[in-house]
PDB file of C-alpha atoms in Angstrom:
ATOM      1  CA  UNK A   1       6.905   2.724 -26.936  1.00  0.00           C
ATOM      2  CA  UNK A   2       3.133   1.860 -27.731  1.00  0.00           C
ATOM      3  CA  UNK A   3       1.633   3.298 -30.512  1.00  0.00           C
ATOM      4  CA  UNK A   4       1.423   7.657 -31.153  1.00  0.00           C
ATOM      5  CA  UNK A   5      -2.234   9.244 -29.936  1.00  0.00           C
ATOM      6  CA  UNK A   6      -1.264  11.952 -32.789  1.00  0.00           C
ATOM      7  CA  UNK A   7      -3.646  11.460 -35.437  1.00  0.00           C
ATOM      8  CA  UNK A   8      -6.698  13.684 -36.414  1.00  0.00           C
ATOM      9  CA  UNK A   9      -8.915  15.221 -33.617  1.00  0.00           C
ATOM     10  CA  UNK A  10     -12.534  15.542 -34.634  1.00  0.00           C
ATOM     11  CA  UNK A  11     -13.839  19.712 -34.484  1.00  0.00           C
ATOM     12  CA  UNK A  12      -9.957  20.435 -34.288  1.00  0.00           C
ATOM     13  CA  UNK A  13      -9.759  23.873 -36.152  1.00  0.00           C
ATOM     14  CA  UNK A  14      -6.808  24.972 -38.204  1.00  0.00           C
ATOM     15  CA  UNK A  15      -5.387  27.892 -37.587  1.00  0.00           C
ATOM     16  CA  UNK A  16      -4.598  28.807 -41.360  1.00  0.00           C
ATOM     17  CA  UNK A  17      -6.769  27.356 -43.267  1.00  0.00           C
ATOM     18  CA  UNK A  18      -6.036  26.876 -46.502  1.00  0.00           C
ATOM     19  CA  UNK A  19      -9.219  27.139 -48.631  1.00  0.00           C
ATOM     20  CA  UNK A  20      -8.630  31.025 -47.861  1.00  0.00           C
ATOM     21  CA  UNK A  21      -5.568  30.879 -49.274  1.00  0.00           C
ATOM     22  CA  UNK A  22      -6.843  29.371 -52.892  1.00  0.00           C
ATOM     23  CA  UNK A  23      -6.459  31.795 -56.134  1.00  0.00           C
ATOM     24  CA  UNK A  24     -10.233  33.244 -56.779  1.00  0.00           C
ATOM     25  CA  UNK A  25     -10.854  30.616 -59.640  1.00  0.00           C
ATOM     26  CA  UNK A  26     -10.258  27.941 -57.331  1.00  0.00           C
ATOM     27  CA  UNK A  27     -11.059  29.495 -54.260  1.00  0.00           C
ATOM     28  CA  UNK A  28     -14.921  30.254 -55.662  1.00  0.00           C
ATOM     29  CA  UNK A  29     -15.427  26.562 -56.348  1.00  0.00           C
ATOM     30  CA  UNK A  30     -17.099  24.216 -54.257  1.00  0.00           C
ATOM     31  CA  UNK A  31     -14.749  21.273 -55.224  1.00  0.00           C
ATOM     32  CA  UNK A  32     -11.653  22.925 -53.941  1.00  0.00           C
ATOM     33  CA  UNK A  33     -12.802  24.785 -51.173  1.00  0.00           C
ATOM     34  CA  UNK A  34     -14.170  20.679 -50.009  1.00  0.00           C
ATOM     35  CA  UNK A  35     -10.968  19.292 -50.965  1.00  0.00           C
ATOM     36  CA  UNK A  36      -8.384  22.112 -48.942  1.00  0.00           C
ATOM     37  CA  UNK A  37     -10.918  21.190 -45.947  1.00  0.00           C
ATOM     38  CA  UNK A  38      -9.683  17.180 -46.258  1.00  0.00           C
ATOM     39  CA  UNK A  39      -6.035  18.684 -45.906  1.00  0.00           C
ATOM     40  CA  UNK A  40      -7.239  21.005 -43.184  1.00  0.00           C
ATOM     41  CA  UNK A  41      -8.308  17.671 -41.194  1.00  0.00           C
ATOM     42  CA  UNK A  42      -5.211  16.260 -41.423  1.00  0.00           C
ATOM     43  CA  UNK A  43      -3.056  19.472 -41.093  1.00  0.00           C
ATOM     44  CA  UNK A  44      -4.946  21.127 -38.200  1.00  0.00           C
ATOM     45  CA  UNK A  45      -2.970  18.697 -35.293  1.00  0.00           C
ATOM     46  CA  UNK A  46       0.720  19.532 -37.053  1.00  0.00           C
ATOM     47  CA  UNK A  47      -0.268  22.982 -36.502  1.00  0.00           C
ATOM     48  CA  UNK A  48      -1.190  21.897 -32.823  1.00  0.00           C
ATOM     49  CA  UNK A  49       1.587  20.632 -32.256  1.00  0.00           C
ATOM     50  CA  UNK A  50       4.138  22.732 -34.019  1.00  0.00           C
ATOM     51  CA  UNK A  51       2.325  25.685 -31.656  1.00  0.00           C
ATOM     52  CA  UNK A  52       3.141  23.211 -28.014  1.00  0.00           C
ATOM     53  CA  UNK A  53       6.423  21.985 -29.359  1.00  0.00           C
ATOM     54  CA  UNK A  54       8.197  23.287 -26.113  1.00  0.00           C
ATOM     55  CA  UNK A  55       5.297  21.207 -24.252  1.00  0.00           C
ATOM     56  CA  UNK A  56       6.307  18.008 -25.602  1.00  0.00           C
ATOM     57  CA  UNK A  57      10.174  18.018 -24.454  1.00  0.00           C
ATOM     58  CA  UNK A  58       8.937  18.947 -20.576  1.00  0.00           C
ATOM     59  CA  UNK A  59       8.153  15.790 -19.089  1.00  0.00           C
ATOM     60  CA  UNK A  60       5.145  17.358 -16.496  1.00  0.00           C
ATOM     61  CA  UNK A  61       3.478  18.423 -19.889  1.00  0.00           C
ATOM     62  CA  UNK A  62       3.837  15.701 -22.751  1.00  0.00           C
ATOM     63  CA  UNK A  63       1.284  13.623 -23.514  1.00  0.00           C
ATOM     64  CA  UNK A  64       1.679  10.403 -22.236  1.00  0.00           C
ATOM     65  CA  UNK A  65       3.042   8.314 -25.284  1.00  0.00           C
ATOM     66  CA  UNK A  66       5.704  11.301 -25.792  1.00  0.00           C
ATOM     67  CA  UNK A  67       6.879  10.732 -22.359  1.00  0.00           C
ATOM     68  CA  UNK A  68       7.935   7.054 -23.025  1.00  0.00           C
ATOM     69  CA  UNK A  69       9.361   8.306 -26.081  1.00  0.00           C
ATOM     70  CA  UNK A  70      11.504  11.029 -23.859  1.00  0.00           C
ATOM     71  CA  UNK A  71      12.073   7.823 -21.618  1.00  0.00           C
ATOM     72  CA  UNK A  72      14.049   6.255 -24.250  1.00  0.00           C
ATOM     73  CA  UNK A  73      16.064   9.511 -25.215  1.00  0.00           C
ATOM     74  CA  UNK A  74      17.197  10.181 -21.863  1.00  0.00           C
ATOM     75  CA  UNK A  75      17.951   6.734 -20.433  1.00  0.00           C
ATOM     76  CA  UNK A  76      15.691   6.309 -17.771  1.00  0.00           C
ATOM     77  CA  UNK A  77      15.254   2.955 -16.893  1.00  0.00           C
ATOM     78  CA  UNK A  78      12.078   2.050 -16.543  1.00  0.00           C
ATOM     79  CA  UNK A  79      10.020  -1.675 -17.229  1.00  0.00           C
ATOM     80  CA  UNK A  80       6.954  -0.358 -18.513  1.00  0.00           C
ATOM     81  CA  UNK A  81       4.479  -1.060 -16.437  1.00  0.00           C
ATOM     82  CA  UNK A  82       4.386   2.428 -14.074  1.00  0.00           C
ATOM     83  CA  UNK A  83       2.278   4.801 -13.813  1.00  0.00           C
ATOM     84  CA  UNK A  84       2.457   7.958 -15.925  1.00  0.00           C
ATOM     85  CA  UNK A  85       3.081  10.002 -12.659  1.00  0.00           C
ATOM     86  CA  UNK A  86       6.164   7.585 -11.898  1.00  0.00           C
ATOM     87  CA  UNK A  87       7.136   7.665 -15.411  1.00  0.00           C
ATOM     88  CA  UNK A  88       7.189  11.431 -15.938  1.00  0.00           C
ATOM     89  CA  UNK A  89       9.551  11.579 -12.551  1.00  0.00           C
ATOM     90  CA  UNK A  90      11.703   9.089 -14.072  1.00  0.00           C
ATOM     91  CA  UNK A  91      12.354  11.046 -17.157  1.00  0.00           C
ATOM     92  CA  UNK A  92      12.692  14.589 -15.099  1.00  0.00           C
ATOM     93  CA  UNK A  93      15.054  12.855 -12.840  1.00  0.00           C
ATOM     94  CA  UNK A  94      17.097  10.456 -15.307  1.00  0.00           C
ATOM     95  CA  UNK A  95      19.711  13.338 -15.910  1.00  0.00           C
ATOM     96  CA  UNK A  96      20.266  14.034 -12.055  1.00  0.00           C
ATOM     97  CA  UNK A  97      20.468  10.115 -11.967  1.00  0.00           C
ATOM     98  CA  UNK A  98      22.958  10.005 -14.697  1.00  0.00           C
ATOM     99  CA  UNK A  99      24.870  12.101 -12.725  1.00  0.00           C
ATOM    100  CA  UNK A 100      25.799  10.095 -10.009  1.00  0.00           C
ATOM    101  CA  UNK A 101      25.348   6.556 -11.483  1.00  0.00           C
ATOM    102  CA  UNK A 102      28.150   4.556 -10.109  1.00  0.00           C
ATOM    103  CA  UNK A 103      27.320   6.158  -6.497  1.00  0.00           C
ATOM    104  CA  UNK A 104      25.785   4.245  -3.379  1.00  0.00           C
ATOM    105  CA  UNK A 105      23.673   7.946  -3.788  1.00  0.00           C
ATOM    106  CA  UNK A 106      22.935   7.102  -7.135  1.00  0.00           C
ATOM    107  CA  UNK A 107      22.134   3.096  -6.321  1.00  0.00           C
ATOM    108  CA  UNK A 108      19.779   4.217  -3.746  1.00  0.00           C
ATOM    109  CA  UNK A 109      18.014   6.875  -5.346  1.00  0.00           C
ATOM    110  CA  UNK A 110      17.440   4.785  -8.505  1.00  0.00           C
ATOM    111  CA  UNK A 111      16.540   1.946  -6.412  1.00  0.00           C
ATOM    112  CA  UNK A 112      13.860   4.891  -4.560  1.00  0.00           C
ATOM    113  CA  UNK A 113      12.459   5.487  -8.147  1.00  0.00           C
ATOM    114  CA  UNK A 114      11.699   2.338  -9.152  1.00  0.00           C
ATOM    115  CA  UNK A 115      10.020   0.918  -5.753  1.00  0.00           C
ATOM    116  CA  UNK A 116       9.278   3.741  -3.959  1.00  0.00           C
ATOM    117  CA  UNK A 117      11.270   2.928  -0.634  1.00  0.00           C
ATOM    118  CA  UNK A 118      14.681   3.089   0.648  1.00  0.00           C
ATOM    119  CA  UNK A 119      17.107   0.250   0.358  1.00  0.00           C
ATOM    120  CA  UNK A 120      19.690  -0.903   2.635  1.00  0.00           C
ATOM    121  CA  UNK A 121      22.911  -1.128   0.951  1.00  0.00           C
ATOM    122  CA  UNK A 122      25.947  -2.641   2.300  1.00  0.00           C
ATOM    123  CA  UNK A 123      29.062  -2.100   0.389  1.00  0.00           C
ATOM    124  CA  UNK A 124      32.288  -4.111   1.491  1.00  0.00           C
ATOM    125  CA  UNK A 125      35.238  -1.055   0.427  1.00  0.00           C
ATOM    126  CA  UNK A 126      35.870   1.666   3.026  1.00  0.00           C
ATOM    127  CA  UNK A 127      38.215   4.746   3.242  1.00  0.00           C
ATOM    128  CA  UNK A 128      40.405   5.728   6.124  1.00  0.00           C
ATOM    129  CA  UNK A 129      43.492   7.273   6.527  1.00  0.00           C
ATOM    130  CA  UNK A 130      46.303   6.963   8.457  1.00  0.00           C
ATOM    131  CA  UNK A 131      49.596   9.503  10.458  1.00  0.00           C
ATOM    132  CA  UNK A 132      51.903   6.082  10.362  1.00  0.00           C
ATOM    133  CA  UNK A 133      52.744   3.989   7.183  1.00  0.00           C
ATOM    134  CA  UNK A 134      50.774   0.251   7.045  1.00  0.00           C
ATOM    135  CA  UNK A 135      47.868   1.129   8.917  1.00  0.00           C
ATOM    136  CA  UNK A 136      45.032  -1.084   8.868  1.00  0.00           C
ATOM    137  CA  UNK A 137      42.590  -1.389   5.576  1.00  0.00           C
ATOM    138  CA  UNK A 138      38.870  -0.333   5.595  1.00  0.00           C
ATOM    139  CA  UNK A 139      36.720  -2.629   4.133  1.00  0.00           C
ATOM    140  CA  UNK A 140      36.310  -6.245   3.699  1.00  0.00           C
ATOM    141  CA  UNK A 141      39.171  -7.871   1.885  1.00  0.00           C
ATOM    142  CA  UNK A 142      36.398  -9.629  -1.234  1.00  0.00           C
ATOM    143  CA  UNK A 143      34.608  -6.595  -3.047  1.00  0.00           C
ATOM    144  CA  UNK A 144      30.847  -6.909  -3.110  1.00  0.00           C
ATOM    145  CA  UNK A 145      28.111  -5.326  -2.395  1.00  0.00           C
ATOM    146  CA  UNK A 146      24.402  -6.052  -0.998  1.00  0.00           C
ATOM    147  CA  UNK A 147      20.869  -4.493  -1.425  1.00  0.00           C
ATOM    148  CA  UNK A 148      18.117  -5.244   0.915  1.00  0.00           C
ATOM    149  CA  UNK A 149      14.413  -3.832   0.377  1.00  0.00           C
ATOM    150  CA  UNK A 150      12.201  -4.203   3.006  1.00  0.00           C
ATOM    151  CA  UNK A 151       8.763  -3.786   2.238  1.00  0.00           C
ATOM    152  CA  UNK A 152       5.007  -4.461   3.874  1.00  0.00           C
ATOM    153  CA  UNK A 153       4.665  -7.383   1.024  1.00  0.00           C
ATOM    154  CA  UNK A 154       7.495  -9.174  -0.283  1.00  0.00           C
ATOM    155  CA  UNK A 155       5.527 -11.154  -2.730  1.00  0.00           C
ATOM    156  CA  UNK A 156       4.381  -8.093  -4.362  1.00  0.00           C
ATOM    157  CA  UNK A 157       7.932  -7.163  -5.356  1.00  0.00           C
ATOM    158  CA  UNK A 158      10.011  -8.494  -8.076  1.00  0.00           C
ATOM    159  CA  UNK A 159      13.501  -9.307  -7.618  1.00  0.00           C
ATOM    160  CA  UNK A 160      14.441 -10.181 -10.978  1.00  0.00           C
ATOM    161  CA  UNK A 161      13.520  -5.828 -11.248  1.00  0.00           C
ATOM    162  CA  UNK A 162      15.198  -4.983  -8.388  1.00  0.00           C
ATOM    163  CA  UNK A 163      18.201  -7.316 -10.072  1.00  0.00           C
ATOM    164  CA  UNK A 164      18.119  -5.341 -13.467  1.00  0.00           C
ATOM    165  CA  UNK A 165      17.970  -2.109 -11.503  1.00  0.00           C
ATOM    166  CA  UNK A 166      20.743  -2.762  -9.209  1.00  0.00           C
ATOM    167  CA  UNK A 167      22.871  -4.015 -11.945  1.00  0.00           C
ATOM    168  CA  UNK A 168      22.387  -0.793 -13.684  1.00  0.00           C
ATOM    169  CA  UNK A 169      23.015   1.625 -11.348  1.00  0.00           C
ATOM    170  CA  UNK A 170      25.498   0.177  -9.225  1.00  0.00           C
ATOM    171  CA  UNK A 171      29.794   0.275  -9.947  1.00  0.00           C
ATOM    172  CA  UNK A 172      30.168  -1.847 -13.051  1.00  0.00           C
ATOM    173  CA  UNK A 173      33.369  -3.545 -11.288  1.00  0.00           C
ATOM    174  CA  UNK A 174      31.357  -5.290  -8.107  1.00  0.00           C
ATOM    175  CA  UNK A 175      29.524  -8.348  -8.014  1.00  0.00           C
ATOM    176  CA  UNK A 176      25.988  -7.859  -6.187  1.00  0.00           C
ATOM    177  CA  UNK A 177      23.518  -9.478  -4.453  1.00  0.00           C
ATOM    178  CA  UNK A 178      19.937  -8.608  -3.875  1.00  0.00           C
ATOM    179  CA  UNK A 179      17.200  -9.623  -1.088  1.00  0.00           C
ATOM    180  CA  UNK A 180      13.591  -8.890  -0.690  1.00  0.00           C
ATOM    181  CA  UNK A 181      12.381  -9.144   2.875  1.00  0.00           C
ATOM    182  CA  UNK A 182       9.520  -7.469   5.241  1.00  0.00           C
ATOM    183  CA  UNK A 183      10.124  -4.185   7.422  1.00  0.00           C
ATOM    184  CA  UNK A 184      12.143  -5.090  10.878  1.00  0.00           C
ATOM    185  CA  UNK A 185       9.682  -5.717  13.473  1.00  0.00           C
ATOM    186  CA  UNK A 186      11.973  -4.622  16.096  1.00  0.00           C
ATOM    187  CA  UNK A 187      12.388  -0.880  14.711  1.00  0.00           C
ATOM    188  CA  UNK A 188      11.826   1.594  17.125  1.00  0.00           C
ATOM    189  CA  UNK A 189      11.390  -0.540  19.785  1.00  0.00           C
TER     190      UNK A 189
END
């Protein structure tokens, strides 16, 4: 998380401030009445705050450094380096994520949120059933499992990200592999 904006606002007014709330001999006095304003400075964006509190845990509303501090509360796995648009969905989402980590659902939605595209995933396990005993098995016999993200510019993707995201979303048991390539001329056609 990079450093708070919190701090003092310049022409930030205090609701309560507390030079009116001085006893009369110190209240009358220039000295004390300058003094209570210093504290005012400093206390007038806790008051701020304290008044948006609810603001700060939504992650459409929180000021930006607050929303990579939500980022780390929640989980959501992000690198740093997205927008505040992107990161704000991350956080809203990370819970719904959460949810079905483990999933191919889950592997391609987090895989969605972090490059904004779909990813082909090919998974090597199956499930079938069968009305006679020693049917056949679904599935490859070696587990694994393979992402591909196609995109207009390879180059501008990187697959050591695409690694870490796969490895964190996908079932901790299978090995993975990951490929960056360009969209399928042939689609459509």
């Amino acid at each position: 998380m990079s450093g708070s904006a919190r701090g003092t606002v310049p022409g930030l007014a205090t609701p309560h401030p507390l030079g009116a709330a001085l006893p009369a001999v110190y209240a009358e006095g220039e000295f004390g009445q300058r003094f209570v304003a210093g504290l005012d400075v400093v206390l007038a964006p806790l008051f701020n705050v304290l008044d948006s509190l609810e603001a700060y845990f939504s992650p459409a509303l929180a000021p930006a450094d607050f929303v990579d501090y939500l980022a780390t509360w929640v989980g959501a796995e992000l690198e740093g380096t997205e927008s505040l648009a992107l990161r704000r969905h991350a956080v809203a989402s990370a819970v719904a994520l959460h949810r079905v980590r483990g999933t191919r659902q889950g592997l391609a939605a987090a895989v969605r949120l972090a490059f904004g595209v779909p990813a082909e995933i090919t998974e090597s396990g199956g499930a079938s059933w069968s009305a006679r005993p020693l049917g056949p098995f679904p599935g490859t016999p070696g587990a694994g499992l393979h992402v591909v993200l196609r995109v207009a510019d390879p180059a501008a993707v990187d697959p050591q990200r695409l690694r870490a995201v796969v490895a964190a979303a996908r079932p901790a048991h299978l090995p993975f592999t990951v490929s960056v390539t360009t969209y399928r001329s042939s689609e459509g056609a």
